[in-house]
Amino acid sequence: MTPPAHPSPADPDRLPPTPAQTVGPFFGYALPFPGGARIAVDGEPDPITVHGLVLDGAGSPIPDALVEIWQADRDGSLAGAPGSLRHDQVTSAVVGRDGTAFTGFGRVPTDADGHWAVRTVAPGPHRPGAVPYLAVAVFARGLLHHLHTRIYLPEHAEGLRAQFPDLPEGRLGTLLAQRERAGVYRFDIRLQGERETVFFDFP
Amino acid sequence: MSRSPRTSIRDGATQREIDAAMAAADRVGPPDPHHPNRDYPPYRSSALRHPRHAPLPVVDPEAVELTGPVFGVTDVSALDNDLTLGQTGEPAGQRITVTGRVLDRTGRPMAGQLVEIWQANAAGRYAHDLDQHPAPLDPNFTGFGRCLTDGDGEYSFTSIRPGAYPWRNHLNAWRPAHIHFSLFGTAFTQRMVTQMYFPGDPLFPYDPVLRSVTDQAARDRLVARYDHQLSLPEWTLGYRWDIVLGGPSRTLFEDR
Ligand SMILES: [Fe+3]
């Protein structure tokens, strides 16, 4: 039965968490929503596009992955507003955010070619001196427990290096978006293999 | 780096081969006893989709991950938690109520949390073009819902009991009936996607997705409990399933 949740024997003060399971192949009609990729508010003077592929250990694109972004606003504020999944009150259909308030949340499924893209704003430092980044959660068929990573923009390469002094340069580079042209950054997520992305665990 | 030797299960493997691989994985156990091992050969699609490096532990997460997106009344509609409504007719199958509380690891209820679910119809078919197995689609069942937890952290959905369905992991592979769940928590570290199962399903021992959680007690936490108090006369059967979100959050830190 479902535990009327009881403490874990190993850690008596804490309830054991519910285990994760894969998102499976059929999330596409349930989780993605209109405007899920449009994190920047309307009239944002300096929007950026962050995009890339999700790749498997053979270097093949993954067409059934879901990428979620959570980030600070350009001023570093983490007070993301509700309303990412705003509903139409007549039809109950999800119409997405209204473009006035920054919700900080993006959700995009990969295309048939494993590609994803979001239109957002470069996050500001979330505390004085902090190195800003976009927090990422990756879900996919075949991935039993989702993964967390971070996207650092190239201008923060030094800050990133200082934050993870023990990471070899090659691994560190997987956390760094590449500037393709003004306002467009490339960030591939490699679940396995050469240049495997650095993923984080929050114990 | 991966701890287990590289094993891969051949295309067209039999259930017996999968059973042997699951037994072998049980002996190794996962690096995190609460969660599935991402490197779980019996679930064949995991072979190229798990990192070989262990995730880098961040013991002192930044405020970015100790906060997370928030959702409110505009993010759900009144009908969103009843998957049997919104079409012209009644969906086929057994009507069910699924309810429970969302808690953090201190046992505190998490109010105002977005809960999203999706599932197959009573015949085991998803309303997804890539689900092509020969079971009927149900025009009266789209199979997804959303709600916000109330002040006691409680969510509630009315739905149809989903059917088991075949998949191509190995010969004669069938998923036990399940409902997919997505939850956020108050911190991005608490983000969670999982599946809820129904008590007593005879397919449990054969399913590599459920058995990727190798600890029996942890696996039991994915199984709802039938609750007769929740059943409504001549209407619906009730299931209760509580969800505990792991991961550090600001509120947990404030407690220390
Ligand atoms: Fe499923």
Coordinates of C-alpha atoms and ligand atoms in Angstrom, one line a residue:
Chain A
M1 CA 0.0 0.0 0.0
T2 CA 1.0 3.6 -0.2
P3 CA 2.8 4.4 2.9
P4 CA 0.7 6.9 4.8
A5 CA 4.2 8.2 4.6
H6 CA 6.4 6.9 7.4
P7 CA 10.0 7.8 8.3
S8 CA 12.8 6.0 6.6
P9 CA 14.7 3.6 8.8
A10 CA 18.0 5.1 7.6
D11 CA 17.0 8.6 8.3
P12 CA 14.3 8.6 10.9
D13 CA 13.6 12.4 10.7
R14 CA 12.9 12.2 7.0
L15 CA 10.3 10.5 4.9
P16 CA 11.8 8.5 2.0
P17 CA 11.0 10.2 -1.3
T18 CA 8.8 8.8 -3.9
P19 CA 11.0 7.2 -6.6
A20 CA 11.3 8.8 -10.0
Q21 CA 10.2 7.0 -13.2
T22 CA 10.8 7.7 -16.9
V23 CA 8.6 10.3 -18.6
G24 CA 8.1 7.7 -21.3
P25 CA 7.4 8.3 -25.0
F26 CA 3.9 9.7 -24.8
F27 CA 4.2 12.9 -22.7
G28 CA 3.8 15.0 -25.8
Y29 CA 0.0 15.6 -25.6
A30 CA 0.2 16.4 -21.9
L31 CA 3.2 18.4 -20.8
P32 CA 4.2 20.8 -23.6
F33 CA 2.1 23.9 -23.8
P34 CA 1.6 26.8 -26.2
G35 CA 4.4 29.4 -25.7
G36 CA 6.4 27.0 -23.6
A37 CA 9.6 28.2 -25.3
R38 CA 8.8 31.9 -25.0
I39 CA 10.2 32.8 -21.6
A40 CA 11.1 36.5 -22.4
V41 CA 8.3 38.9 -21.8
D42 CA 6.8 40.9 -24.7
G43 CA 8.8 44.0 -25.5
E44 CA 12.0 42.5 -24.0
P45 CA 14.7 44.9 -25.4
D46 CA 17.4 42.3 -25.4
P47 CA 16.1 38.8 -25.9
I48 CA 18.3 35.8 -26.5
T49 CA 17.7 32.4 -28.1
V50 CA 19.2 29.3 -26.6
H51 CA 19.0 26.2 -28.6
G52 CA 20.6 22.8 -29.2
L53 CA 20.3 19.1 -29.6
V54 CA 19.7 16.4 -27.1
L55 CA 22.0 13.5 -28.1
D56 CA 22.4 9.9 -26.9
G57 CA 25.6 7.9 -26.4
A58 CA 25.9 7.1 -30.1
G59 CA 25.6 10.8 -31.0
S60 CA 22.1 10.3 -32.3
P61 CA 19.5 13.0 -31.7
I62 CA 16.8 12.1 -29.2
P63 CA 13.4 13.0 -30.6
D64 CA 11.4 12.2 -27.4
A65 CA 13.1 14.4 -24.8
L66 CA 11.7 17.3 -22.8
V67 CA 13.8 20.2 -21.7
E68 CA 12.8 22.5 -18.9
I69 CA 14.4 25.8 -18.0
W70 CA 14.1 27.7 -14.7
Q71 CA 16.0 31.0 -14.4
A72 CA 16.3 34.4 -12.9
D73 CA 15.0 37.5 -14.7
R74 CA 17.5 40.0 -16.2
D75 CA 17.7 41.7 -12.8
G76 CA 18.5 38.5 -11.0
S77 CA 15.1 38.1 -9.5
L78 CA 13.9 34.6 -8.9
A79 CA 10.3 35.6 -8.1
G80 CA 8.9 34.0 -11.3
A81 CA 5.3 34.9 -11.6
P82 CA 2.5 32.2 -12.1
G83 CA 0.7 32.0 -15.4
S84 CA 3.0 30.0 -17.6
L85 CA 0.1 27.6 -18.3
R86 CA -2.7 30.2 -18.4
H87 CA -6.1 28.7 -19.4
D88 CA -8.8 30.2 -21.5
Q89 CA -11.9 30.4 -19.2
V90 CA -14.4 29.5 -21.9
T91 CA -12.8 26.5 -23.5
S92 CA -10.4 25.5 -20.6
A93 CA -7.7 25.2 -23.3
V94 CA -4.2 26.2 -22.3
V95 CA -3.2 29.4 -24.0
G96 CA 0.0 30.0 -22.2
R97 CA 1.5 33.1 -20.6
D98 CA 0.2 36.5 -21.4
G99 CA 3.7 38.0 -22.0
T100 CA 3.4 40.7 -19.4
A101 CA 5.0 39.0 -16.3
F102 CA 8.2 37.0 -16.3
T103 CA 7.5 33.5 -15.1
G104 CA 11.1 32.2 -15.5
F105 CA 9.8 28.8 -16.7
G106 CA 10.2 27.2 -20.1
R107 CA 9.3 23.8 -21.3
V108 CA 10.0 22.4 -24.8
P109 CA 9.9 18.9 -26.3
T110 CA 12.6 18.1 -28.8
D111 CA 11.6 18.0 -32.4
A112 CA 11.8 14.8 -34.6
D113 CA 15.4 15.8 -35.1
G114 CA 16.3 16.1 -31.4
H115 CA 16.4 19.9 -31.5
W116 CA 15.0 22.4 -28.9
A117 CA 15.0 26.2 -28.6
V118 CA 13.9 28.8 -26.1
R119 CA 13.6 32.5 -26.5
T120 CA 14.5 34.2 -23.2
V121 CA 16.6 36.8 -21.5
A122 CA 20.2 36.5 -20.1
P123 CA 19.7 35.9 -16.4
G124 CA 21.1 38.5 -13.9
P125 CA 23.1 37.5 -10.8
H126 CA 20.7 36.0 -8.2
R127 CA 22.8 37.5 -5.4
P128 CA 25.6 40.1 -5.5
G129 CA 28.6 38.5 -7.2
A130 CA 26.8 35.3 -8.2
V131 CA 27.6 33.7 -11.6
P132 CA 24.3 33.6 -13.4
Y133 CA 23.0 30.6 -15.3
L134 CA 19.9 28.8 -16.6
A135 CA 18.9 25.8 -14.5
V136 CA 17.9 22.8 -16.7
A137 CA 16.0 19.6 -16.2
V138 CA 16.1 17.0 -18.9
F139 CA 13.5 14.2 -19.3
A140 CA 13.4 11.5 -22.0
R141 CA 12.1 8.1 -22.9
G142 CA 14.9 5.7 -21.8
L143 CA 16.0 8.1 -19.0
L144 CA 14.7 6.5 -15.8
H145 CA 15.3 9.6 -13.6
H146 CA 15.5 13.1 -15.0
L147 CA 18.8 15.0 -15.0
H148 CA 19.8 18.5 -13.9
T149 CA 22.4 20.6 -15.6
R150 CA 23.1 24.4 -16.0
I151 CA 23.6 26.6 -19.0
Y152 CA 26.3 29.3 -18.5
L153 CA 26.6 32.0 -21.2
P154 CA 30.2 32.5 -22.6
E155 CA 30.7 35.8 -20.9
H156 CA 30.6 33.9 -17.5
A157 CA 33.3 31.3 -18.5
E158 CA 35.7 32.6 -15.8
G159 CA 33.1 32.6 -13.1
L160 CA 32.1 29.1 -14.1
R161 CA 35.8 28.0 -13.8
A162 CA 36.0 29.5 -10.4
Q163 CA 32.9 27.7 -9.3
F164 CA 34.1 24.3 -10.3
P165 CA 37.9 24.4 -9.9
D166 CA 38.2 20.6 -9.9
L167 CA 36.4 20.0 -13.2
P168 CA 38.7 19.3 -16.1
E169 CA 38.5 21.9 -18.8
G170 CA 36.8 19.5 -21.3
R171 CA 34.0 18.7 -18.9
L172 CA 33.6 22.3 -17.8
G173 CA 33.1 23.3 -21.4
T174 CA 29.9 21.2 -21.6
L175 CA 28.3 23.7 -19.3
L176 CA 29.1 26.6 -21.5
A177 CA 26.8 27.8 -24.3
Q178 CA 28.5 28.8 -27.5
R179 CA 27.7 32.1 -29.1
E180 CA 26.6 31.6 -32.7
R181 CA 25.7 35.1 -33.5
A182 CA 24.4 38.2 -31.7
G183 CA 21.7 36.9 -29.3
V184 CA 21.9 33.3 -30.4
Y185 CA 23.6 30.6 -28.2
R186 CA 24.0 26.9 -28.8
F187 CA 23.9 24.4 -26.0
D188 CA 23.8 20.6 -26.9
I189 CA 22.9 18.2 -24.1
R190 CA 24.8 14.9 -24.4
L191 CA 23.3 12.2 -22.2
Q192 CA 26.3 9.9 -22.7
G193 CA 29.6 9.5 -24.5
E194 CA 32.4 11.8 -25.5
R195 CA 31.7 15.3 -24.3
E196 CA 29.0 14.0 -22.0
T197 CA 27.3 16.9 -20.4
V198 CA 28.0 17.5 -16.7
F199 CA 24.9 16.7 -14.7
F200 CA 24.3 17.7 -11.1
D201 CA 22.9 15.9 -8.1
F202 CA 21.5 17.8 -5.1
P203 CA 21.8 15.5 -2.1
Chain B
M1 CA 32.1 6.4 -14.3
S2 CA 29.7 3.5 -14.6
R3 CA 30.2 0.8 -11.9
S4 CA 28.7 -2.1 -13.7
P5 CA 30.3 -4.0 -16.6
R6 CA 28.7 -3.0 -20.0
T7 CA 25.9 -5.4 -20.6
S8 CA 23.4 -5.0 -23.3
I9 CA 20.3 -6.9 -24.0
R10 CA 19.7 -8.1 -27.5
D11 CA 16.9 -7.0 -29.7
G12 CA 14.0 -9.5 -29.5
A13 CA 15.1 -10.8 -26.0
T14 CA 12.7 -13.1 -24.3
Q15 CA 11.1 -12.4 -20.9
R16 CA 13.4 -15.0 -19.4
E17 CA 16.5 -13.1 -20.6
I18 CA 15.0 -9.9 -19.1
D19 CA 14.2 -11.7 -15.9
A20 CA 17.8 -12.8 -15.6
A21 CA 19.0 -9.2 -16.3
M22 CA 16.6 -7.8 -13.7
A23 CA 17.8 -10.4 -11.1
A24 CA 21.4 -9.4 -11.8
A25 CA 20.6 -5.7 -11.4
D26 CA 18.9 -6.4 -8.1
R27 CA 22.1 -7.8 -6.8
V28 CA 24.1 -4.7 -7.8
G29 CA 21.5 -2.2 -6.5
P30 CA 21.4 1.5 -7.5
P31 CA 23.7 4.2 -6.4
D32 CA 20.7 6.0 -4.8
P33 CA 18.5 3.5 -3.0
H34 CA 15.4 5.7 -3.3
H35 CA 15.5 6.0 -7.1
P36 CA 15.9 3.9 -10.2
N37 CA 19.4 3.3 -11.6
R38 CA 19.7 5.3 -14.8
D39 CA 21.9 2.5 -16.1
Y40 CA 19.4 -0.3 -16.1
P41 CA 20.1 -2.8 -18.9
P42 CA 16.7 -4.6 -18.8
Y43 CA 15.1 -1.3 -19.9
R44 CA 16.9 -1.4 -23.2
S45 CA 16.3 2.3 -24.2
S46 CA 18.3 3.3 -21.1
A47 CA 21.5 1.8 -22.7
L48 CA 22.5 5.0 -24.6
R49 CA 20.6 7.4 -22.6
H50 CA 22.3 7.3 -19.2
P51 CA 25.4 9.3 -18.3
R52 CA 28.5 7.3 -17.6
H53 CA 29.8 9.9 -15.2
A54 CA 28.2 10.0 -11.8
P55 CA 26.3 13.3 -11.4
L56 CA 28.4 16.0 -9.7
P57 CA 27.1 16.5 -6.2
V58 CA 26.2 20.1 -5.4
V59 CA 26.0 20.1 -1.6
D60 CA 25.4 23.9 -1.3
P61 CA 23.0 24.6 -4.1
E62 CA 22.5 28.2 -5.3
A63 CA 19.2 30.1 -4.9
V64 CA 18.4 29.3 -8.5
E65 CA 17.8 25.6 -7.7
L66 CA 16.4 26.3 -4.3
T67 CA 13.6 28.1 -5.9
G68 CA 11.4 27.1 -8.7
P69 CA 8.5 28.1 -11.0
V70 CA 5.2 28.9 -9.4
F71 CA 1.7 28.2 -10.6
G72 CA -1.6 29.6 -9.6
V73 CA -5.3 29.7 -10.4
T74 CA -4.8 30.9 -13.9
D75 CA -2.7 27.7 -14.6
V76 CA -5.6 25.2 -14.1
S77 CA -9.2 25.2 -15.1
A78 CA -12.1 23.9 -13.0
L79 CA -12.5 20.9 -15.3
D80 CA -8.8 20.0 -15.5
N81 CA -8.9 17.5 -12.7
D82 CA -11.7 15.4 -14.2
L83 CA -10.4 13.5 -17.2
T84 CA -13.9 12.0 -17.9
L85 CA -15.3 15.5 -18.8
G86 CA -14.9 17.8 -21.7
Q87 CA -15.9 15.5 -24.5
T88 CA -19.3 14.8 -25.9
G89 CA -19.8 11.4 -24.3
E90 CA -18.6 9.3 -21.4
P91 CA -15.2 7.5 -21.8
A92 CA -15.2 3.7 -21.7
G93 CA -13.9 2.0 -18.7
Q94 CA -14.0 1.9 -14.9
R95 CA -14.3 5.4 -13.4
I96 CA -11.7 6.0 -10.6
T97 CA -10.8 8.7 -8.1
V98 CA -7.1 9.2 -7.4
T99 CA -6.2 11.4 -4.5
G100 CA -3.4 11.9 -2.0
R101 CA -1.1 14.4 -0.5
V102 CA 2.1 16.0 -1.7
L103 CA 4.6 16.2 1.1
D104 CA 8.2 17.3 1.6
R105 CA 10.6 15.0 3.3
T106 CA 9.8 16.5 6.7
G107 CA 6.2 15.4 6.2
R108 CA 5.0 18.9 5.7
P109 CA 2.1 19.2 3.2
M110 CA 2.9 21.2 0.1
A111 CA 0.0 23.5 -0.8
G112 CA -0.7 25.2 -4.1
Q113 CA 1.4 22.7 -6.0
L114 CA 0.8 22.0 -9.7
V115 CA 0.2 18.3 -10.3
E116 CA 0.0 17.1 -13.9
I117 CA -1.0 13.6 -15.0
W118 CA -1.3 11.6 -18.2
Q119 CA -2.3 8.1 -19.0
A120 CA -3.5 5.5 -21.5
N121 CA -7.3 4.9 -22.0
A122 CA -9.1 1.8 -20.7
A123 CA -7.9 -0.2 -23.6
G124 CA -4.2 0.7 -23.0
R125 CA -3.9 3.2 -25.8
Y126 CA -2.5 6.7 -25.6
A127 CA -4.0 9.6 -27.6
H128 CA -0.6 10.0 -29.3
D129 CA 0.0 9.4 -33.0
L130 CA 3.1 7.4 -32.2
D131 CA 1.1 4.9 -30.1
Q132 CA 0.1 2.6 -32.9
H133 CA -0.7 -0.6 -31.1
P134 CA -4.0 -2.1 -32.2
A135 CA -6.3 -1.1 -29.3
P136 CA -9.1 1.4 -29.8
L137 CA -8.7 5.1 -29.3
D138 CA -11.5 6.6 -27.2
P139 CA -12.9 9.8 -28.6
N140 CA -14.2 10.7 -25.2
F141 CA -10.9 10.4 -23.4
T142 CA -7.9 12.6 -24.0
G143 CA -6.0 11.3 -21.0
F144 CA -4.4 14.2 -19.3
G145 CA -5.3 16.5 -16.4
R146 CA -3.9 19.1 -14.0
C147 CA -4.7 20.4 -10.6
L148 CA -3.3 22.5 -7.7
T149 CA -3.0 20.9 -4.3
D150 CA -5.2 22.4 -1.6
G151 CA -4.1 23.9 1.8
D152 CA -3.5 20.3 3.1
G153 CA -1.3 19.5 0.1
E154 CA -4.1 17.3 -1.3
Y155 CA -4.6 16.7 -5.0
S156 CA -7.6 14.8 -6.5
F157 CA -8.4 13.5 -10.0
T158 CA -11.4 11.7 -11.5
S159 CA -10.3 9.4 -14.3
I160 CA -10.7 6.0 -15.9
R161 CA -8.6 3.1 -14.9
P162 CA -5.9 2.8 -17.6
G163 CA -5.3 -0.5 -19.4
A164 CA -2.0 -2.4 -19.5
Y165 CA -0.3 -2.0 -22.8
P166 CA 2.3 -3.8 -24.9
W167 CA 5.7 -2.2 -25.7
R168 CA 8.7 -3.3 -27.7
N169 CA 11.4 -3.6 -24.9
H170 CA 11.4 -7.4 -25.4
L171 CA 9.2 -10.2 -26.7
N172 CA 5.8 -10.1 -25.0
A173 CA 6.6 -7.0 -22.9
W174 CA 3.6 -5.4 -21.2
R175 CA 3.5 -2.3 -19.0
P176 CA 1.4 -2.7 -15.8
A177 CA -1.4 -0.1 -15.7
H178 CA -0.1 3.2 -14.5
I179 CA -0.7 6.9 -14.4
H180 CA 2.2 9.3 -15.2
F181 CA 2.7 12.1 -12.7
S182 CA 4.6 15.4 -12.9
L183 CA 5.3 17.6 -9.8
F184 CA 7.4 20.7 -9.0
G185 CA 7.8 21.3 -5.3
T186 CA 9.0 24.7 -4.0
A187 CA 12.6 24.2 -5.4
F188 CA 13.8 23.1 -8.9
T189 CA 15.8 20.4 -7.0
Q190 CA 12.4 18.8 -6.0
R191 CA 11.2 18.5 -9.6
M192 CA 9.8 15.0 -10.1
V193 CA 8.3 12.9 -12.8
T194 CA 7.1 9.4 -11.9
Q195 CA 4.4 6.8 -12.4
M196 CA 1.6 5.5 -10.1
Y197 CA 0.7 1.9 -10.2
F198 CA -2.4 0.0 -9.1
P199 CA -2.3 -2.5 -6.2
G200 CA -2.0 -6.2 -7.0
D201 CA -1.1 -5.9 -10.7
P202 CA 0.1 -9.3 -11.9
L203 CA 2.5 -7.6 -14.4
F204 CA 4.7 -6.1 -11.6
P205 CA 7.4 -8.8 -11.7
Y206 CA 7.8 -8.6 -15.4
D207 CA 8.2 -4.9 -15.9
P208 CA 11.7 -3.4 -16.1
V209 CA 10.5 0.2 -15.6
L210 CA 9.0 -0.5 -12.2
R211 CA 11.8 -2.9 -11.3
S212 CA 14.5 -0.3 -12.2
V213 CA 13.7 0.7 -8.6
T214 CA 15.5 -2.3 -7.1
D215 CA 14.5 -1.8 -3.4
Q216 CA 11.2 -3.4 -2.7
A217 CA 10.2 -0.8 0.0
A218 CA 10.9 2.0 -2.5
R219 CA 9.0 0.2 -5.3
D220 CA 6.0 -0.2 -2.9
R221 CA 5.9 3.6 -2.6
L222 CA 4.9 3.8 -6.3
V223 CA 1.8 1.6 -5.7
A224 CA -1.5 3.3 -4.8
R225 CA -3.7 1.8 -2.1
Y226 CA -7.4 1.0 -2.7
D227 CA -9.5 3.1 -0.3
H228 CA -13.1 2.1 0.1
Q229 CA -13.9 5.3 1.9
L230 CA -13.0 7.2 -1.3
S231 CA -15.2 5.0 -3.5
L232 CA -18.6 6.5 -4.3
P233 CA -21.7 4.3 -4.6
E234 CA -22.5 3.4 -8.2
W235 CA -20.0 5.9 -9.4
T236 CA -16.2 5.5 -8.8
L237 CA -13.5 3.4 -7.1
G238 CA -11.1 5.3 -4.9
Y239 CA -7.3 5.0 -4.8
R240 CA -5.1 6.9 -2.4
W241 CA -1.4 7.8 -3.2
D242 CA 0.8 10.1 -1.3
I243 CA 3.9 11.6 -2.9
V244 CA 7.0 12.7 -1.1
L245 CA 9.3 15.1 -2.9
G246 CA 13.0 14.8 -2.2
G247 CA 15.7 17.3 -2.8
P248 CA 16.8 20.3 -0.8
S249 CA 14.6 23.4 -0.7
R250 CA 14.8 26.8 1.0
T251 CA 12.1 25.7 3.5
L252 CA 14.1 22.7 4.4
F253 CA 17.2 24.7 5.0
E254 CA 15.4 27.2 7.1
D255 CA 14.5 24.3 9.5
R256 CA 18.1 23.5 10.2
Ligands
FE1 FE 2.9 5.0 -20.0

